[in-house]
């Protein structure tokens, strides 16, 4: 009887271990799919407007690429936009601690770089970016295959609004 009990106990222990491993695996996949950067990964293109400090507004064309780490807690973003007379080339590397995010950003055409901090989750990223002599609020909202990017600052670029679709 003891041997039978040990055998049942061993089978039950293995079944619990396999079940726990499957649940842990499923929760890891769930965390990646529902992490703070869920819905952002991939390439996006679209158009929008840029308002400059001289009062002019121009149409811009944009392309964005987002790479989300397998953990779902890191995001690399690049956003390239151009109008007839203006362009910017924004990149960022962001890490999440829950819904709080922080990281670094750069704008290549002006050789500006700095820090960012804010929140992410539910298809939305809201950050404050700053560098020496520059500060802006950057908001991204993703809903399915549509994304809206809004940048507001007091510098040369006063405001940017871009609507993109996933390609």
PDB file of C-alpha atoms in Angstrom:
ATOM      1  CA  UNK A   1       0.000   0.000   0.000  1.00  0.00           C
ATOM      2  CA  UNK A   2       2.850   2.365   0.806  1.00  0.00           C
ATOM      3  CA  UNK A   3       4.374   1.841  -2.656  1.00  0.00           C
ATOM      4  CA  UNK A   4       1.017   2.592  -4.259  1.00  0.00           C
ATOM      5  CA  UNK A   5       0.702   5.743  -2.102  1.00  0.00           C
ATOM      6  CA  UNK A   6       4.190   6.870  -3.073  1.00  0.00           C
ATOM      7  CA  UNK A   7       3.444   6.262  -6.731  1.00  0.00           C
ATOM      8  CA  UNK A   8       0.223   8.288  -6.552  1.00  0.00           C
ATOM      9  CA  UNK A   9       2.004  10.999  -4.604  1.00  0.00           C
ATOM     10  CA  UNK A  10       4.785  11.113  -7.217  1.00  0.00           C
ATOM     11  CA  UNK A  11       2.268  11.331 -10.071  1.00  0.00           C
ATOM     12  CA  UNK A  12       0.323  14.047  -8.263  1.00  0.00           C
ATOM     13  CA  UNK A  13       3.542  15.983  -7.593  1.00  0.00           C
ATOM     14  CA  UNK A  14       4.536  15.739 -11.274  1.00  0.00           C
ATOM     15  CA  UNK A  15       1.035  16.831 -12.365  1.00  0.00           C
ATOM     16  CA  UNK A  16       1.167  19.842 -10.018  1.00  0.00           C
ATOM     17  CA  UNK A  17       4.676  20.724 -11.259  1.00  0.00           C
ATOM     18  CA  UNK A  18       3.639  20.505 -14.915  1.00  0.00           C
ATOM     19  CA  UNK A  19       0.485  22.528 -14.175  1.00  0.00           C
ATOM     20  CA  UNK A  20       2.500  25.200 -12.346  1.00  0.00           C
ATOM     21  CA  UNK A  21       5.011  25.391 -15.199  1.00  0.00           C
ATOM     22  CA  UNK A  22       2.196  25.785 -17.734  1.00  0.00           C
ATOM     23  CA  UNK A  23       0.531  28.524 -15.666  1.00  0.00           C
ATOM     24  CA  UNK A  24       3.850  30.347 -15.221  1.00  0.00           C
ATOM     25  CA  UNK A  25       4.487  30.108 -18.953  1.00  0.00           C
ATOM     26  CA  UNK A  26       0.978  31.352 -19.741  1.00  0.00           C
ATOM     27  CA  UNK A  27       1.302  34.252 -17.299  1.00  0.00           C
ATOM     28  CA  UNK A  28       4.630  35.251 -18.895  1.00  0.00           C
ATOM     29  CA  UNK A  29       2.992  35.301 -22.343  1.00  0.00           C
ATOM     30  CA  UNK A  30       0.034  37.200 -20.844  1.00  0.00           C
ATOM     31  CA  UNK A  31       2.429  39.771 -19.288  1.00  0.00           C
ATOM     32  CA  UNK A  32       4.128  40.285 -22.666  1.00  0.00           C
ATOM     33  CA  UNK A  33       0.824  40.628 -24.507  1.00  0.00           C
ATOM     34  CA  UNK A  34      -0.570  42.961 -21.851  1.00  0.00           C
ATOM     35  CA  UNK A  35       2.611  44.753 -20.726  1.00  0.00           C
ATOM     36  CA  UNK A  36       2.791  48.540 -20.712  1.00  0.00           C
ATOM     37  CA  UNK A  37       3.907  48.597 -24.365  1.00  0.00           C
ATOM     38  CA  UNK A  38       1.307  46.125 -25.684  1.00  0.00           C
ATOM     39  CA  UNK A  39       0.038  47.093 -29.120  1.00  0.00           C
ATOM     40  CA  UNK A  40       3.011  49.271 -30.050  1.00  0.00           C
ATOM     41  CA  UNK A  41       5.402  46.740 -31.624  1.00  0.00           C
ATOM     42  CA  UNK A  42       5.843  47.012 -35.378  1.00  0.00           C
ATOM     43  CA  UNK A  43       6.053  49.602 -38.127  1.00  0.00           C
ATOM     44  CA  UNK A  44       3.655  52.519 -38.507  1.00  0.00           C
ATOM     45  CA  UNK A  45       3.239  55.221 -41.177  1.00  0.00           C
ATOM     46  CA  UNK A  46       1.062  58.284 -41.437  1.00  0.00           C
ATOM     47  CA  UNK A  47       0.716  62.032 -41.786  1.00  0.00           C
ATOM     48  CA  UNK A  48       0.121  64.999 -39.577  1.00  0.00           C
ATOM     49  CA  UNK A  49       0.985  68.618 -38.939  1.00  0.00           C
ATOM     50  CA  UNK A  50       3.839  70.441 -37.267  1.00  0.00           C
ATOM     51  CA  UNK A  51       3.362  73.940 -35.823  1.00  0.00           C
ATOM     52  CA  UNK A  52       6.581  75.966 -35.710  1.00  0.00           C
ATOM     53  CA  UNK A  53       7.524  78.857 -33.429  1.00  0.00           C
ATOM     54  CA  UNK A  54       7.254  81.339 -36.340  1.00  0.00           C
ATOM     55  CA  UNK A  55       3.508  80.615 -36.495  1.00  0.00           C
ATOM     56  CA  UNK A  56       3.534  78.440 -39.624  1.00  0.00           C
ATOM     57  CA  UNK A  57       1.949  75.011 -39.810  1.00  0.00           C
ATOM     58  CA  UNK A  58       3.088  72.368 -42.266  1.00  0.00           C
ATOM     59  CA  UNK A  59       1.926  68.898 -43.253  1.00  0.00           C
ATOM     60  CA  UNK A  60       4.393  66.122 -42.350  1.00  0.00           C
ATOM     61  CA  UNK A  61       4.853  62.483 -43.336  1.00  0.00           C
ATOM     62  CA  UNK A  62       6.034  60.067 -40.663  1.00  0.00           C
ATOM     63  CA  UNK A  63       7.273  56.546 -40.116  1.00  0.00           C
ATOM     64  CA  UNK A  64       7.703  54.918 -36.725  1.00  0.00           C
ATOM     65  CA  UNK A  65       9.218  51.614 -35.655  1.00  0.00           C
ATOM     66  CA  UNK A  66       8.719  50.101 -32.208  1.00  0.00           C
ATOM     67  CA  UNK A  67      10.618  47.116 -30.876  1.00  0.00           C
ATOM     68  CA  UNK A  68       9.263  45.632 -27.649  1.00  0.00           C
ATOM     69  CA  UNK A  69      11.550  43.280 -25.695  1.00  0.00           C
ATOM     70  CA  UNK A  70      10.259  39.723 -25.111  1.00  0.00           C
ATOM     71  CA  UNK A  71       9.732  40.622 -21.434  1.00  0.00           C
ATOM     72  CA  UNK A  72       7.334  43.387 -22.530  1.00  0.00           C
ATOM     73  CA  UNK A  73       9.126  45.820 -20.206  1.00  0.00           C
ATOM     74  CA  UNK A  74      11.482  47.564 -22.666  1.00  0.00           C
ATOM     75  CA  UNK A  75      10.727  49.578 -25.785  1.00  0.00           C
ATOM     76  CA  UNK A  76      12.946  51.001 -28.505  1.00  0.00           C
ATOM     77  CA  UNK A  77      11.235  53.596 -30.662  1.00  0.00           C
ATOM     78  CA  UNK A  78      12.259  55.539 -33.740  1.00  0.00           C
ATOM     79  CA  UNK A  79      10.078  58.245 -35.281  1.00  0.00           C
ATOM     80  CA  UNK A  80      11.122  59.921 -38.552  1.00  0.00           C
ATOM     81  CA  UNK A  81       9.061  62.821 -39.873  1.00  0.00           C
ATOM     82  CA  UNK A  82       9.543  65.314 -42.717  1.00  0.00           C
ATOM     83  CA  UNK A  83       7.664  68.197 -44.321  1.00  0.00           C
ATOM     84  CA  UNK A  84       8.679  70.332 -47.284  1.00  0.00           C
ATOM     85  CA  UNK A  85      11.002  72.438 -45.104  1.00  0.00           C
ATOM     86  CA  UNK A  86      11.330  70.597 -41.813  1.00  0.00           C
ATOM     87  CA  UNK A  87      12.343  67.206 -40.453  1.00  0.00           C
ATOM     88  CA  UNK A  88      13.027  65.451 -37.179  1.00  0.00           C
ATOM     89  CA  UNK A  89      14.485  62.080 -36.322  1.00  0.00           C
ATOM     90  CA  UNK A  90      13.495  60.997 -32.814  1.00  0.00           C
ATOM     91  CA  UNK A  91      14.712  57.815 -31.076  1.00  0.00           C
ATOM     92  CA  UNK A  92      14.098  56.545 -27.566  1.00  0.00           C
ATOM     93  CA  UNK A  93      15.018  53.619 -25.352  1.00  0.00           C
ATOM     94  CA  UNK A  94      12.510  53.108 -22.538  1.00  0.00           C
ATOM     95  CA  UNK A  95      12.260  50.776 -19.533  1.00  0.00           C
ATOM     96  CA  UNK A  96       9.141  50.090 -17.495  1.00  0.00           C
ATOM     97  CA  UNK A  97       8.785  49.571 -13.758  1.00  0.00           C
ATOM     98  CA  UNK A  98       5.096  48.753 -13.575  1.00  0.00           C
ATOM     99  CA  UNK A  99       3.260  51.602 -15.270  1.00  0.00           C
ATOM    100  CA  UNK A 100       6.116  54.093 -14.618  1.00  0.00           C
ATOM    101  CA  UNK A 101       8.605  54.437 -17.473  1.00  0.00           C
ATOM    102  CA  UNK A 102      11.942  56.166 -17.872  1.00  0.00           C
ATOM    103  CA  UNK A 103      14.686  56.245 -20.435  1.00  0.00           C
ATOM    104  CA  UNK A 104      16.753  58.223 -22.893  1.00  0.00           C
ATOM    105  CA  UNK A 105      15.860  59.948 -26.156  1.00  0.00           C
ATOM    106  CA  UNK A 106      17.673  61.730 -28.935  1.00  0.00           C
ATOM    107  CA  UNK A 107      16.845  63.853 -31.947  1.00  0.00           C
ATOM    108  CA  UNK A 108      19.530  63.187 -34.554  1.00  0.00           C
ATOM    109  CA  UNK A 109      19.093  66.122 -36.962  1.00  0.00           C
ATOM    110  CA  UNK A 110      19.703  68.642 -34.140  1.00  0.00           C
ATOM    111  CA  UNK A 111      22.044  66.480 -32.050  1.00  0.00           C
ATOM    112  CA  UNK A 112      19.820  66.845 -28.971  1.00  0.00           C
ATOM    113  CA  UNK A 113      19.537  64.131 -26.349  1.00  0.00           C
ATOM    114  CA  UNK A 114      18.064  63.816 -22.907  1.00  0.00           C
ATOM    115  CA  UNK A 115      15.923  61.903 -20.467  1.00  0.00           C
ATOM    116  CA  UNK A 116      12.271  60.994 -20.371  1.00  0.00           C
ATOM    117  CA  UNK A 117       9.876  59.843 -17.699  1.00  0.00           C
ATOM    118  CA  UNK A 118       6.185  59.171 -17.481  1.00  0.00           C
ATOM    119  CA  UNK A 119       3.617  56.406 -17.618  1.00  0.00           C
ATOM    120  CA  UNK A 120       2.597  53.643 -20.014  1.00  0.00           C
ATOM    121  CA  UNK A 121      -0.251  51.180 -20.182  1.00  0.00           C
ATOM    122  CA  UNK A 122      -3.545  50.481 -21.877  1.00  0.00           C
ATOM    123  CA  UNK A 123      -2.177  51.409 -25.314  1.00  0.00           C
ATOM    124  CA  UNK A 124      -1.041  54.825 -24.089  1.00  0.00           C
ATOM    125  CA  UNK A 125       2.349  56.379 -23.388  1.00  0.00           C
ATOM    126  CA  UNK A 126       2.586  59.806 -21.705  1.00  0.00           C
ATOM    127  CA  UNK A 127       6.073  61.183 -21.123  1.00  0.00           C
ATOM    128  CA  UNK A 128       7.876  64.394 -20.338  1.00  0.00           C
ATOM    129  CA  UNK A 129      11.118  64.681 -22.322  1.00  0.00           C
ATOM    130  CA  UNK A 130      13.862  67.129 -21.481  1.00  0.00           C
ATOM    131  CA  UNK A 131      17.330  68.119 -22.538  1.00  0.00           C
ATOM    132  CA  UNK A 132      19.516  71.172 -22.104  1.00  0.00           C
ATOM    133  CA  UNK A 133      17.331  74.067 -23.315  1.00  0.00           C
ATOM    134  CA  UNK A 134      14.438  71.854 -24.455  1.00  0.00           C
ATOM    135  CA  UNK A 135      11.380  70.245 -22.857  1.00  0.00           C
ATOM    136  CA  UNK A 136       8.236  68.694 -24.316  1.00  0.00           C
ATOM    137  CA  UNK A 137       5.291  66.485 -23.529  1.00  0.00           C
ATOM    138  CA  UNK A 138       4.958  63.437 -25.794  1.00  0.00           C
ATOM    139  CA  UNK A 139       1.739  61.415 -25.854  1.00  0.00           C
ATOM    140  CA  UNK A 140       1.094  58.280 -27.904  1.00  0.00           C
ATOM    141  CA  UNK A 141      -2.269  56.537 -28.053  1.00  0.00           C
ATOM    142  CA  UNK A 142      -2.641  53.198 -29.854  1.00  0.00           C
ATOM    143  CA  UNK A 143      -5.971  51.561 -30.544  1.00  0.00           C
ATOM    144  CA  UNK A 144      -5.729  48.474 -32.763  1.00  0.00           C
ATOM    145  CA  UNK A 145      -4.000  49.487 -35.994  1.00  0.00           C
ATOM    146  CA  UNK A 146      -4.349  53.252 -35.397  1.00  0.00           C
ATOM    147  CA  UNK A 147      -1.930  55.442 -33.448  1.00  0.00           C
ATOM    148  CA  UNK A 148      -1.998  59.148 -32.615  1.00  0.00           C
ATOM    149  CA  UNK A 149       1.195  60.956 -31.593  1.00  0.00           C
ATOM    150  CA  UNK A 150       1.026  64.391 -29.960  1.00  0.00           C
ATOM    151  CA  UNK A 151       4.097  66.505 -29.096  1.00  0.00           C
ATOM    152  CA  UNK A 152       3.784  69.865 -27.311  1.00  0.00           C
ATOM    153  CA  UNK A 153       6.730  72.140 -26.515  1.00  0.00           C
ATOM    154  CA  UNK A 154       7.764  75.765 -26.172  1.00  0.00           C
ATOM    155  CA  UNK A 155      10.761  75.427 -28.518  1.00  0.00           C
ATOM    156  CA  UNK A 156      11.168  75.654 -32.284  1.00  0.00           C
ATOM    157  CA  UNK A 157       8.508  72.968 -32.639  1.00  0.00           C
ATOM    158  CA  UNK A 158       5.389  74.182 -30.807  1.00  0.00           C
ATOM    159  CA  UNK A 159       3.215  71.201 -31.571  1.00  0.00           C
ATOM    160  CA  UNK A 160       3.033  68.036 -33.629  1.00  0.00           C
ATOM    161  CA  UNK A 161       0.002  65.876 -34.272  1.00  0.00           C
ATOM    162  CA  UNK A 162       0.417  62.664 -36.264  1.00  0.00           C
ATOM    163  CA  UNK A 163      -2.065  59.914 -37.088  1.00  0.00           C
ATOM    164  CA  UNK A 164      -0.487  56.626 -38.191  1.00  0.00           C
ATOM    165  CA  UNK A 165      -1.608  53.152 -39.148  1.00  0.00           C
ATOM    166  CA  UNK A 166       0.237  49.902 -38.624  1.00  0.00           C
ATOM    167  CA  UNK A 167       1.883  48.580 -41.804  1.00  0.00           C
TER     168      UNK A 167
END
